[in-house]
Amino acid sequence: MNPRSYHTILRLICGSIALALFGLIAASPAAAAYTLTPNAWNTVGLDSNTPAFGPYHFPVGAKVCGGTNGASDTATFVWDAGGTDNGTYIYLRSGSASPVTITFGADGCADAYFEVEVNRTSAAFDQTRRYHITSGGGSTPVPRELYVEHLVSQSRNGIDNVKLNSVSVPAGGAMNLTVGNTYTIELDGHTAPGGYNQFEEFINFPNTVFQVLSVSTSYTADTSPYVTPSNAYPYLYADACGWENDPNSPYYRSCVGGDYKTGDTVITTYTVKILSGGGTSSTLNSLLYDFSGSSFHYNADYSTGARIANIIDPTSVTISKSFSPSTTNAGSVSTLIFSLTNPNAGAVSGLNFTDIFPTSPGAMTLSDTVTTNTCGGALTDNSGAALAIGSAGITLSNGTVAANSSCTIQVDVTVPTNGIYTNISNHLFAGSVDTGHFASAALTVNNTPVPPAPSSSCPSPVTLAQWNFDNLAAGANSTPAYSSKAVDVATATAGYTGA
């Protein structure tokens, strides 16, 4: 081999190695996949005696970690082969979304929740169905499955309170929740003193309406090394005893970590964002169920503890207006009538709008300060000052419309000259939310002065014509001639029917 050729080849090989090494050094490492930890119990179930009644909806989800604070992603629920059921007895609740949007908190974690429904039949008992949840290249452990247990109703478990933003909502009561807003919803319950090896306390939140941003649970009794910290445990599910979830394990569905317990007074705090559902109502059931003494139990007050969530979409509140009369004369008064309509199942407050009166073909102004307002709040002129004769517009602040209802505002306006006055309001807002709705109406003004009202009495009565019926026989029908008539009356007739 020619030495020059040998060295050329060697330089090329070394150059290739250097380039390869440089490429290895310069290449960015692949982003690490999220880590996903199941955040709900693998045990679901039905009432052991009457499966057609009692609980049958259960949250199933994962805590997804490894994201950036404030960033959003998605998580997907996947059914797997295996188990005894392929969807006859265990399935996602109708309308439960998959994938779902998740939003990462300051700890880099987010909660992804789905709702599973169990077919309310005794044939569902002891059925199993396998699943996993994925997000950002990560997955919950596989295999993992849901198991349908026989749940015994017992009064030792109970739901004591539900609070919306720290305000109690009684059983059967309603909470008004606005689309786009974020709320704190607290579930207060209790177990037997000392708690249990396993239990879960939750509210049934449909994931198409509610996005669970975070969960925190506290317990007054906790001997478990696994439930930490017990005053702010970031899960619904209290796995106090080290529950075996692997269906291939000989210790499957038993305590393998020790006879530890958690419970007593249990407070679960949700932070939720309302995603959709404006104009609808959702029934929110709550459940506290456990494993203790080799059997499974749930709160006896389950059937009486539901709350109603009225989902409010402020953008569905509309505004309309009209003039009465819609045609008038120059210098006259017309009533401007506004109507706000709320199709939601709950009241909408914080309503505000401004209406500036038209200045063409003349300046429309308020003719008096006597108004009608069934919308509440404050009514001022368009500058925020008190209403006064001559005001150039009106403003409603902090009005309220009851559920499935309307309210009205009426003000009298006057116009100086003939023409068509087109009046268009600004947008209607609910708090800071722009509904996108506005109102428009037109007033037609003629230049003919208004005729005076007819007089109710004659100051100087004048006889126009006169008849005499004194000599007519009973039962006679006639049209007698007048006995006298004013000279400026052309004709005069009268008729008589005898009694």
Coordinates of C-alpha atoms in Angstrom, one line a residue:
M1 CA 0.0 0.0 0.0
N2 CA 1.2 3.4 -0.8
P3 CA 2.2 5.2 2.5
R4 CA 0.4 8.3 1.5
S5 CA -2.8 6.3 0.8
Y6 CA -2.4 4.6 4.3
H7 CA -2.1 7.9 6.1
T8 CA -5.0 9.4 4.1
I9 CA -7.2 6.4 5.1
L10 CA -6.0 6.7 8.7
R11 CA -6.8 10.5 8.7
L12 CA -10.3 9.8 7.3
I13 CA -10.9 7.1 9.9
C14 CA -9.7 9.3 12.7
G15 CA -11.7 12.2 11.4
S16 CA -14.8 9.9 11.3
I17 CA -14.2 8.8 14.8
A18 CA -13.8 12.4 15.9
L19 CA -17.0 13.4 14.1
A20 CA -18.8 10.5 15.7
L21 CA -17.5 11.4 19.2
F22 CA -18.3 15.1 18.6
G23 CA -21.8 14.0 17.5
L24 CA -22.2 12.0 20.7
I25 CA -21.0 14.8 22.8
A26 CA -23.1 17.5 21.0
A27 CA -26.4 15.5 20.8
S28 CA -29.1 16.5 23.3
P29 CA -30.3 13.7 25.6
A30 CA -33.8 12.5 25.1
A31 CA -36.3 14.1 27.4
A32 CA -37.1 11.9 30.4
A33 CA -40.6 10.3 30.3
Y34 CA -43.1 11.3 33.0
T35 CA -43.5 9.1 36.0
L36 CA -47.0 7.9 36.7
T37 CA -48.3 6.6 40.0
P38 CA -51.8 5.3 40.5
N39 CA -53.7 7.6 42.7
A40 CA -56.9 5.6 43.3
W41 CA -57.6 2.2 44.8
N42 CA -57.8 -0.9 42.5
T43 CA -60.9 -2.0 44.4
V44 CA -64.3 -0.9 43.1
G45 CA -67.7 -2.5 43.9
L46 CA -71.4 -2.6 44.4
D47 CA -73.7 -3.0 47.3
S48 CA -73.4 -6.6 48.6
N49 CA -77.1 -7.1 49.1
T50 CA -78.8 -4.8 46.5
P51 CA -76.3 -4.1 43.7
A52 CA -78.9 -2.2 41.7
F53 CA -78.7 0.5 44.4
G54 CA -75.7 2.1 46.1
P55 CA -72.4 3.2 44.6
Y56 CA -71.2 2.2 41.1
H57 CA -69.1 5.1 39.9
F58 CA -65.4 5.3 41.0
P59 CA -62.5 7.5 40.2
V60 CA -59.5 5.9 38.5
G61 CA -56.4 7.9 37.8
A62 CA -52.7 8.6 38.1
K63 CA -50.4 11.3 39.5
V64 CA -48.2 12.4 36.6
C65 CA -44.9 13.9 37.6
G66 CA -42.0 15.4 35.7
G67 CA -43.7 18.3 34.0
T68 CA -43.1 22.1 34.2
N69 CA -45.1 24.3 36.5
G70 CA -48.1 25.8 34.7
A71 CA -47.6 23.6 31.6
S72 CA -50.3 21.4 30.2
D73 CA -50.3 18.0 28.6
T74 CA -52.7 15.0 28.2
A75 CA -53.2 11.6 29.9
T76 CA -54.9 8.6 28.3
F77 CA -56.8 5.7 29.8
V78 CA -56.1 2.4 28.1
W79 CA -57.9 -1.0 28.6
D80 CA -55.6 -4.0 28.5
A81 CA -56.1 -7.7 27.7
G82 CA -56.4 -10.0 30.7
G83 CA -58.7 -10.2 33.6
T84 CA -62.2 -11.7 33.4
D85 CA -64.1 -8.9 31.7
N86 CA -63.8 -7.1 28.4
G87 CA -66.3 -4.4 29.0
T88 CA -69.5 -6.1 30.0
Y89 CA -69.3 -5.3 33.7
I90 CA -66.5 -2.6 34.0
Y91 CA -66.2 0.3 31.6
L92 CA -65.7 4.1 31.5
R93 CA -68.7 6.1 32.6
S94 CA -70.7 7.3 29.7
G95 CA -69.2 10.7 28.7
S96 CA -66.0 10.2 30.7
A97 CA -63.3 11.8 28.5
S98 CA -60.0 10.1 27.5
P99 CA -57.6 11.7 26.9
V100 CA -57.9 14.4 29.5
T101 CA -56.0 17.6 29.9
I102 CA -53.6 17.8 32.9
T103 CA -51.9 21.0 34.2
F104 CA -48.7 20.7 36.2
G105 CA -48.3 22.4 39.6
A106 CA -45.3 23.9 41.3
D107 CA -44.1 20.4 42.3
G108 CA -44.1 19.3 38.6
C109 CA -47.0 16.9 39.2
A110 CA -50.6 16.8 37.9
D111 CA -53.6 14.6 38.6
A112 CA -55.3 12.7 35.8
Y113 CA -58.8 11.3 36.7
F114 CA -61.2 9.2 34.8
E115 CA -64.5 7.7 36.0
V116 CA -65.2 4.0 35.8
E117 CA -68.8 2.6 36.0
V118 CA -69.7 -0.9 37.3
N119 CA -72.7 -2.6 35.8
R120 CA -75.3 -2.8 38.6
T121 CA -75.9 -6.6 38.5
S122 CA -74.8 -9.4 40.8
A123 CA -73.0 -10.9 37.8
A124 CA -70.4 -8.1 38.1
F125 CA -69.1 -9.3 41.5
D126 CA -65.5 -10.6 41.4
Q127 CA -65.0 -9.5 37.8
T128 CA -61.7 -7.9 36.9
R129 CA -60.6 -5.7 34.0
R130 CA -57.0 -4.6 33.4
Y131 CA -55.9 -1.1 32.4
H132 CA -53.0 1.4 32.4
I133 CA -52.7 5.1 32.0
T134 CA -50.2 6.9 29.8
S135 CA -48.8 10.4 29.5
G136 CA -45.6 11.9 28.1
G137 CA -44.0 8.6 27.3
G138 CA -44.7 7.2 30.8
S139 CA -47.2 4.6 32.1
T140 CA -48.7 3.3 35.3
P141 CA -47.5 -0.2 36.2
V142 CA -48.6 -3.1 34.1
P143 CA -50.4 -5.4 34.9
R144 CA -52.9 -3.6 37.1
E145 CA -56.6 -4.3 37.2
L146 CA -59.9 -3.2 38.7
Y147 CA -61.7 -5.7 41.0
V148 CA -65.4 -5.6 41.7
E149 CA -66.0 -6.2 45.4
H150 CA -69.0 -6.8 47.6
L151 CA -69.4 -3.6 49.6
V152 CA -71.3 -3.7 52.9
S153 CA -73.2 -0.5 53.9
Q154 CA -72.3 0.4 57.4
S155 CA -72.9 3.5 59.5
R156 CA -69.4 3.6 61.0
N157 CA -68.4 5.5 57.9
G158 CA -70.0 8.8 57.1
I159 CA -69.9 12.0 55.1
D160 CA -70.2 15.0 57.5
N161 CA -70.0 18.0 55.3
V162 CA -69.2 19.4 51.8
K163 CA -67.8 22.9 51.5
L164 CA -67.5 25.2 48.6
N165 CA -64.8 27.8 49.1
S166 CA -65.1 27.1 52.9
V167 CA -68.9 27.5 52.9
S168 CA -71.0 24.5 53.9
V169 CA -73.4 23.0 51.3
P170 CA -76.0 20.8 53.0
A171 CA -77.0 17.4 51.7
G172 CA -79.4 18.0 48.8
G173 CA -78.2 21.6 48.4
A174 CA -76.8 23.2 45.3
M175 CA -73.5 24.9 44.5
N176 CA -73.3 27.3 41.5
L177 CA -70.1 26.9 39.6
T178 CA -69.1 29.1 36.6
V179 CA -67.3 27.7 33.5
G180 CA -63.7 28.8 33.5
N181 CA -63.5 29.4 37.3
T182 CA -61.4 27.5 39.8
Y183 CA -62.9 26.4 43.2
T184 CA -61.9 24.6 46.4
I185 CA -64.3 21.8 47.3
E186 CA -63.8 20.1 50.6
L187 CA -65.2 16.7 51.6
D188 CA -65.4 16.0 55.3
G189 CA -65.9 12.4 56.5
H190 CA -65.2 10.0 59.3
T191 CA -64.2 6.4 59.8
A192 CA -64.3 4.2 62.9
P193 CA -61.8 5.4 65.5
G194 CA -58.3 4.6 64.6
G195 CA -59.0 4.2 60.9
Y196 CA -58.5 1.2 58.5
N197 CA -55.8 -0.6 56.5
Q198 CA -57.3 0.7 53.3
F199 CA -59.9 3.3 52.4
E200 CA -60.8 6.0 49.9
E201 CA -62.9 9.1 50.2
F202 CA -64.0 10.9 47.1
I203 CA -66.6 13.0 45.2
N204 CA -67.9 11.8 41.8
F205 CA -66.6 14.6 39.5
P206 CA -67.4 14.0 35.8
N207 CA -64.1 14.7 34.1
T208 CA -65.8 16.5 31.1
V209 CA -67.1 19.1 33.5
F210 CA -64.4 19.2 36.3
Q211 CA -60.7 19.2 35.9
V212 CA -59.1 18.1 39.2
L213 CA -56.0 20.3 39.5
S214 CA -54.9 18.9 42.9
V215 CA -56.1 16.7 45.8
S216 CA -55.0 16.9 49.5
T217 CA -56.2 14.6 52.3
S218 CA -55.7 14.8 56.0
Y219 CA -56.3 12.3 58.8
T220 CA -56.4 12.6 62.5
A221 CA -55.3 9.0 63.0
D222 CA -52.3 7.6 61.1
T223 CA -49.8 4.8 62.1
S224 CA -48.8 4.1 58.5
P225 CA -45.2 4.8 57.1
Y226 CA -46.8 4.9 53.6
V227 CA -49.4 7.6 54.2
T228 CA -47.1 10.6 54.5
P229 CA -47.5 13.4 55.3
S230 CA -50.8 12.6 57.0
N231 CA -51.9 16.2 57.2
A232 CA -51.6 16.8 53.4
Y233 CA -51.4 13.5 51.7
P234 CA -51.7 14.2 47.9
Y235 CA -54.0 11.3 47.1
L236 CA -57.6 10.2 47.5
Y237 CA -56.5 6.7 48.4
A238 CA -55.0 5.9 51.8
D239 CA -52.9 2.8 51.3
A240 CA -52.0 2.4 54.9
C241 CA -50.9 -1.3 54.9
G242 CA -49.0 -1.7 51.7
W243 CA -51.6 -3.2 49.4
E244 CA -50.4 -5.7 46.8
N245 CA -51.7 -4.6 43.4
D246 CA -49.9 -7.1 41.1
P247 CA -52.5 -9.7 40.0
N248 CA -49.6 -12.2 39.4
S249 CA -48.5 -12.0 43.0
P250 CA -49.6 -14.8 45.4
Y251 CA -50.4 -12.0 47.9
Y252 CA -52.6 -10.1 45.5
R253 CA -55.2 -7.8 47.2
S254 CA -53.8 -8.2 50.7
C255 CA -51.7 -6.2 53.1
V256 CA -48.0 -6.9 52.6
G257 CA -46.5 -3.9 54.4
G258 CA -47.9 -4.4 57.9
D259 CA -51.0 -3.9 59.9
Y260 CA -51.0 -0.1 59.7
K261 CA -54.1 2.1 59.7
T262 CA -55.2 5.6 58.7
G263 CA -58.5 7.5 59.1
D264 CA -60.7 8.8 61.9
T265 CA -61.6 12.4 60.8
V266 CA -60.9 12.6 57.1
I267 CA -60.8 15.8 55.1
T268 CA -60.3 15.7 51.4
T269 CA -59.7 19.0 49.6
Y270 CA -60.0 19.3 45.9
T271 CA -59.0 22.2 43.7
V272 CA -61.1 22.0 40.5
K273 CA -61.5 24.0 37.4
I274 CA -64.9 24.0 35.6
L275 CA -64.3 23.1 32.0
S276 CA -67.8 22.9 30.4
G277 CA -71.4 22.0 31.0
G278 CA -72.9 25.5 31.2
G279 CA -76.7 25.4 31.7
T280 CA -76.6 21.8 33.1
S281 CA -76.8 20.3 36.6
S282 CA -74.7 17.5 37.9
T283 CA -75.5 15.2 40.8
L284 CA -72.3 14.8 42.9
N285 CA -72.3 11.7 45.1
S286 CA -69.6 11.1 47.7
L287 CA -68.3 7.8 49.0
L288 CA -66.0 6.6 51.8
Y289 CA -65.3 2.9 51.6
D290 CA -62.7 0.7 53.2
F291 CA -61.1 -2.6 53.8
S292 CA -60.9 -3.8 57.4
G293 CA -61.4 -7.1 59.2
S294 CA -61.2 -9.0 55.8
S295 CA -64.3 -7.3 54.3
F296 CA -65.2 -4.1 52.5
H297 CA -67.6 -1.4 53.7
Y298 CA -69.1 2.0 52.6
N299 CA -70.9 4.9 54.2
A300 CA -74.6 4.2 54.9
D301 CA -75.5 7.8 54.2
Y302 CA -74.4 7.5 50.6
S303 CA -77.9 7.7 49.1
T304 CA -78.8 10.8 51.1
G305 CA -75.6 12.8 50.8
A306 CA -75.7 14.0 47.2
R307 CA -75.1 17.7 46.3
I308 CA -76.2 19.4 43.1
A309 CA -73.7 21.3 41.0
N310 CA -75.3 24.0 38.8
I311 CA -72.9 24.7 36.0
I312 CA -73.1 28.3 35.0
D313 CA -72.0 29.6 31.6
P314 CA -72.1 33.4 32.0
T315 CA -71.7 33.8 28.2
S316 CA -75.2 32.3 27.8
V317 CA -76.8 35.3 29.5
T318 CA -78.3 37.6 26.8
I319 CA -79.3 41.2 26.6
S320 CA -82.1 42.7 24.4
K321 CA -83.9 46.1 24.3
S322 CA -86.8 47.9 22.7
F323 CA -88.5 51.3 22.6
S324 CA -92.1 51.8 23.6
P325 CA -93.5 53.3 21.6
S326 CA -91.1 52.6 18.8
T327 CA -92.4 55.6 16.8
T328 CA -93.0 59.0 18.4
N329 CA -92.8 62.7 17.7
A330 CA -90.1 65.3 18.3
G331 CA -89.9 66.4 21.9
S332 CA -91.9 63.4 23.1
V333 CA -90.9 60.6 25.5
S334 CA -90.4 56.9 24.8
T335 CA -89.5 54.2 27.3
L336 CA -86.3 52.3 26.7
I337 CA -86.6 48.7 28.0
F338 CA -83.7 46.4 28.6
S339 CA -84.1 42.7 29.3
L340 CA -81.4 40.3 30.6
T341 CA -82.2 36.6 30.2
N342 CA -80.4 33.7 32.1
P343 CA -81.0 30.2 30.8
N344 CA -78.7 28.6 33.5
A345 CA -79.9 26.4 36.4
G346 CA -78.3 28.9 38.8
A347 CA -78.4 32.7 39.3
V348 CA -75.8 34.8 37.5
S349 CA -74.4 37.8 39.4
G350 CA -71.9 40.6 38.6
L351 CA -73.8 41.6 35.5
N352 CA -72.8 44.9 34.0
F353 CA -73.2 46.9 30.9
T354 CA -73.2 50.5 29.6
D355 CA -75.6 52.0 27.1
I356 CA -74.6 55.4 25.6
F357 CA -77.6 57.1 24.0
P358 CA -77.3 58.1 20.3
T359 CA -76.3 61.7 19.4
S360 CA -77.6 61.6 15.8
P361 CA -79.8 63.0 14.3
G362 CA -80.1 64.7 17.7
A363 CA -79.0 64.0 21.3
M364 CA -81.2 61.5 23.0
T365 CA -81.3 62.1 26.8
L366 CA -82.9 60.8 30.0
S367 CA -86.2 62.6 30.5
D368 CA -86.6 61.8 34.2
T369 CA -84.9 59.8 37.0
V370 CA -87.9 57.6 37.7
T371 CA -86.7 54.1 36.6
T372 CA -87.8 50.5 36.9
N373 CA -85.0 48.0 37.7
T374 CA -85.6 44.3 38.6
C375 CA -82.0 43.4 37.9
G376 CA -80.7 44.8 41.2
G377 CA -77.2 46.2 41.5
A378 CA -76.6 49.9 40.9
L379 CA -78.0 52.0 38.0
T380 CA -76.0 55.2 37.2
D381 CA -75.4 57.3 34.1
N382 CA -72.7 56.2 31.6
S383 CA -70.0 58.1 33.5
G384 CA -70.8 56.5 36.8
A385 CA -72.5 59.6 38.2
A386 CA -76.1 59.6 39.6
L387 CA -78.9 59.5 37.1
A388 CA -80.1 63.0 36.2
I389 CA -82.4 64.6 33.7
G390 CA -80.3 65.1 30.6
S391 CA -78.0 62.1 31.2
A392 CA -76.5 60.8 28.0
G393 CA -76.6 57.1 28.9
I394 CA -76.9 54.5 31.7
T395 CA -74.7 51.9 33.4
L396 CA -75.8 48.8 35.3
S397 CA -73.3 47.5 37.8
N398 CA -73.4 44.1 39.7
G399 CA -76.8 43.1 38.5
T400 CA -78.2 39.6 39.1
V401 CA -80.6 37.4 37.1
A402 CA -82.2 34.4 38.8
A403 CA -82.0 30.9 37.4
N404 CA -84.0 30.3 34.3
S405 CA -85.4 33.8 34.5
S406 CA -85.2 37.4 33.1
C407 CA -85.0 40.9 34.6
T408 CA -85.8 44.3 33.2
I409 CA -84.6 47.9 33.3
Q410 CA -86.8 50.7 32.1
V411 CA -85.8 54.4 31.6
D412 CA -87.6 57.2 29.8
V413 CA -85.8 59.1 27.1
T414 CA -86.6 62.1 25.0
V415 CA -85.5 63.2 21.5
P416 CA -85.3 66.7 20.0
T417 CA -85.8 66.2 16.3
N418 CA -87.1 63.9 13.7
G419 CA -85.2 61.0 12.2
I420 CA -84.2 57.4 13.2
Y421 CA -82.2 57.0 16.4
T422 CA -80.3 53.7 16.5
N423 CA -79.2 52.7 20.0
I424 CA -76.5 50.0 20.4
S425 CA -75.4 49.0 23.9
N426 CA -71.8 48.0 24.8
H427 CA -71.2 44.3 25.6
L428 CA -72.8 42.6 28.6
F429 CA -70.3 41.3 31.1
A430 CA -70.6 38.9 34.0
G431 CA -67.8 40.1 36.3
S432 CA -64.8 40.3 34.0
V433 CA -66.2 37.7 31.5
D434 CA -67.4 39.2 28.2
T435 CA -70.6 37.4 27.2
G436 CA -70.2 38.7 23.7
H437 CA -73.8 39.8 23.7
F438 CA -75.1 43.4 23.1
A439 CA -78.5 44.9 22.3
S440 CA -79.7 47.1 19.5
A441 CA -83.0 49.0 18.9
A442 CA -84.2 51.9 16.8
L443 CA -86.6 54.8 17.6
T444 CA -88.4 56.5 14.7
V445 CA -89.2 60.2 15.4
N446 CA -91.5 62.3 13.3
N447 CA -91.4 66.1 13.1
T448 CA -95.1 66.5 13.6
P449 CA -95.9 68.0 17.1
V450 CA -97.8 65.9 19.4
P451 CA -101.6 66.7 19.3
P452 CA -103.0 67.9 22.6
A453 CA -105.0 65.5 24.6
P454 CA -108.7 65.7 24.3
S455 CA -110.5 67.7 27.0
S456 CA -112.5 65.7 29.5
S457 CA -115.1 68.5 29.9
C458 CA -116.6 71.4 27.9
P459 CA -116.2 74.8 29.7
S460 CA -119.1 76.4 27.6
P461 CA -121.6 73.8 26.6
V462 CA -123.4 74.4 23.2
T463 CA -126.6 72.8 22.0
L464 CA -126.1 71.4 18.6
A465 CA -129.6 69.8 18.0
Q466 CA -132.7 68.9 20.1
W467 CA -135.5 66.3 19.9
N468 CA -138.8 65.9 21.7
F469 CA -139.9 62.3 22.5
D470 CA -142.6 63.1 25.0
N471 CA -145.7 62.2 22.9
L472 CA -144.5 58.9 21.4
A473 CA -146.6 55.9 22.3
A474 CA -145.2 52.9 24.2
G475 CA -143.7 50.4 21.8
A476 CA -143.4 52.9 19.0
N477 CA -140.3 52.9 16.8
S478 CA -139.6 56.1 15.0
T479 CA -137.1 58.6 13.8
P480 CA -138.6 62.0 14.7
A481 CA -137.4 65.2 13.3
Y482 CA -135.3 67.6 15.4
S483 CA -137.1 70.4 17.1
S484 CA -134.1 72.7 16.8
K485 CA -130.6 72.6 15.2
A486 CA -127.7 75.0 15.3
V487 CA -127.1 76.8 12.0
D488 CA -123.6 75.4 11.6
V489 CA -124.8 71.8 11.9
A490 CA -125.5 70.3 8.5
T491 CA -127.6 67.3 9.5
A492 CA -128.9 65.8 12.7
T493 CA -130.8 62.5 13.2
A494 CA -132.0 60.5 16.1
G495 CA -133.9 57.2 16.6
Y496 CA -136.3 55.9 19.3
T497 CA -137.4 52.4 20.3
G498 CA -140.4 52.5 22.6
A499 CA -140.1 50.6 25.9

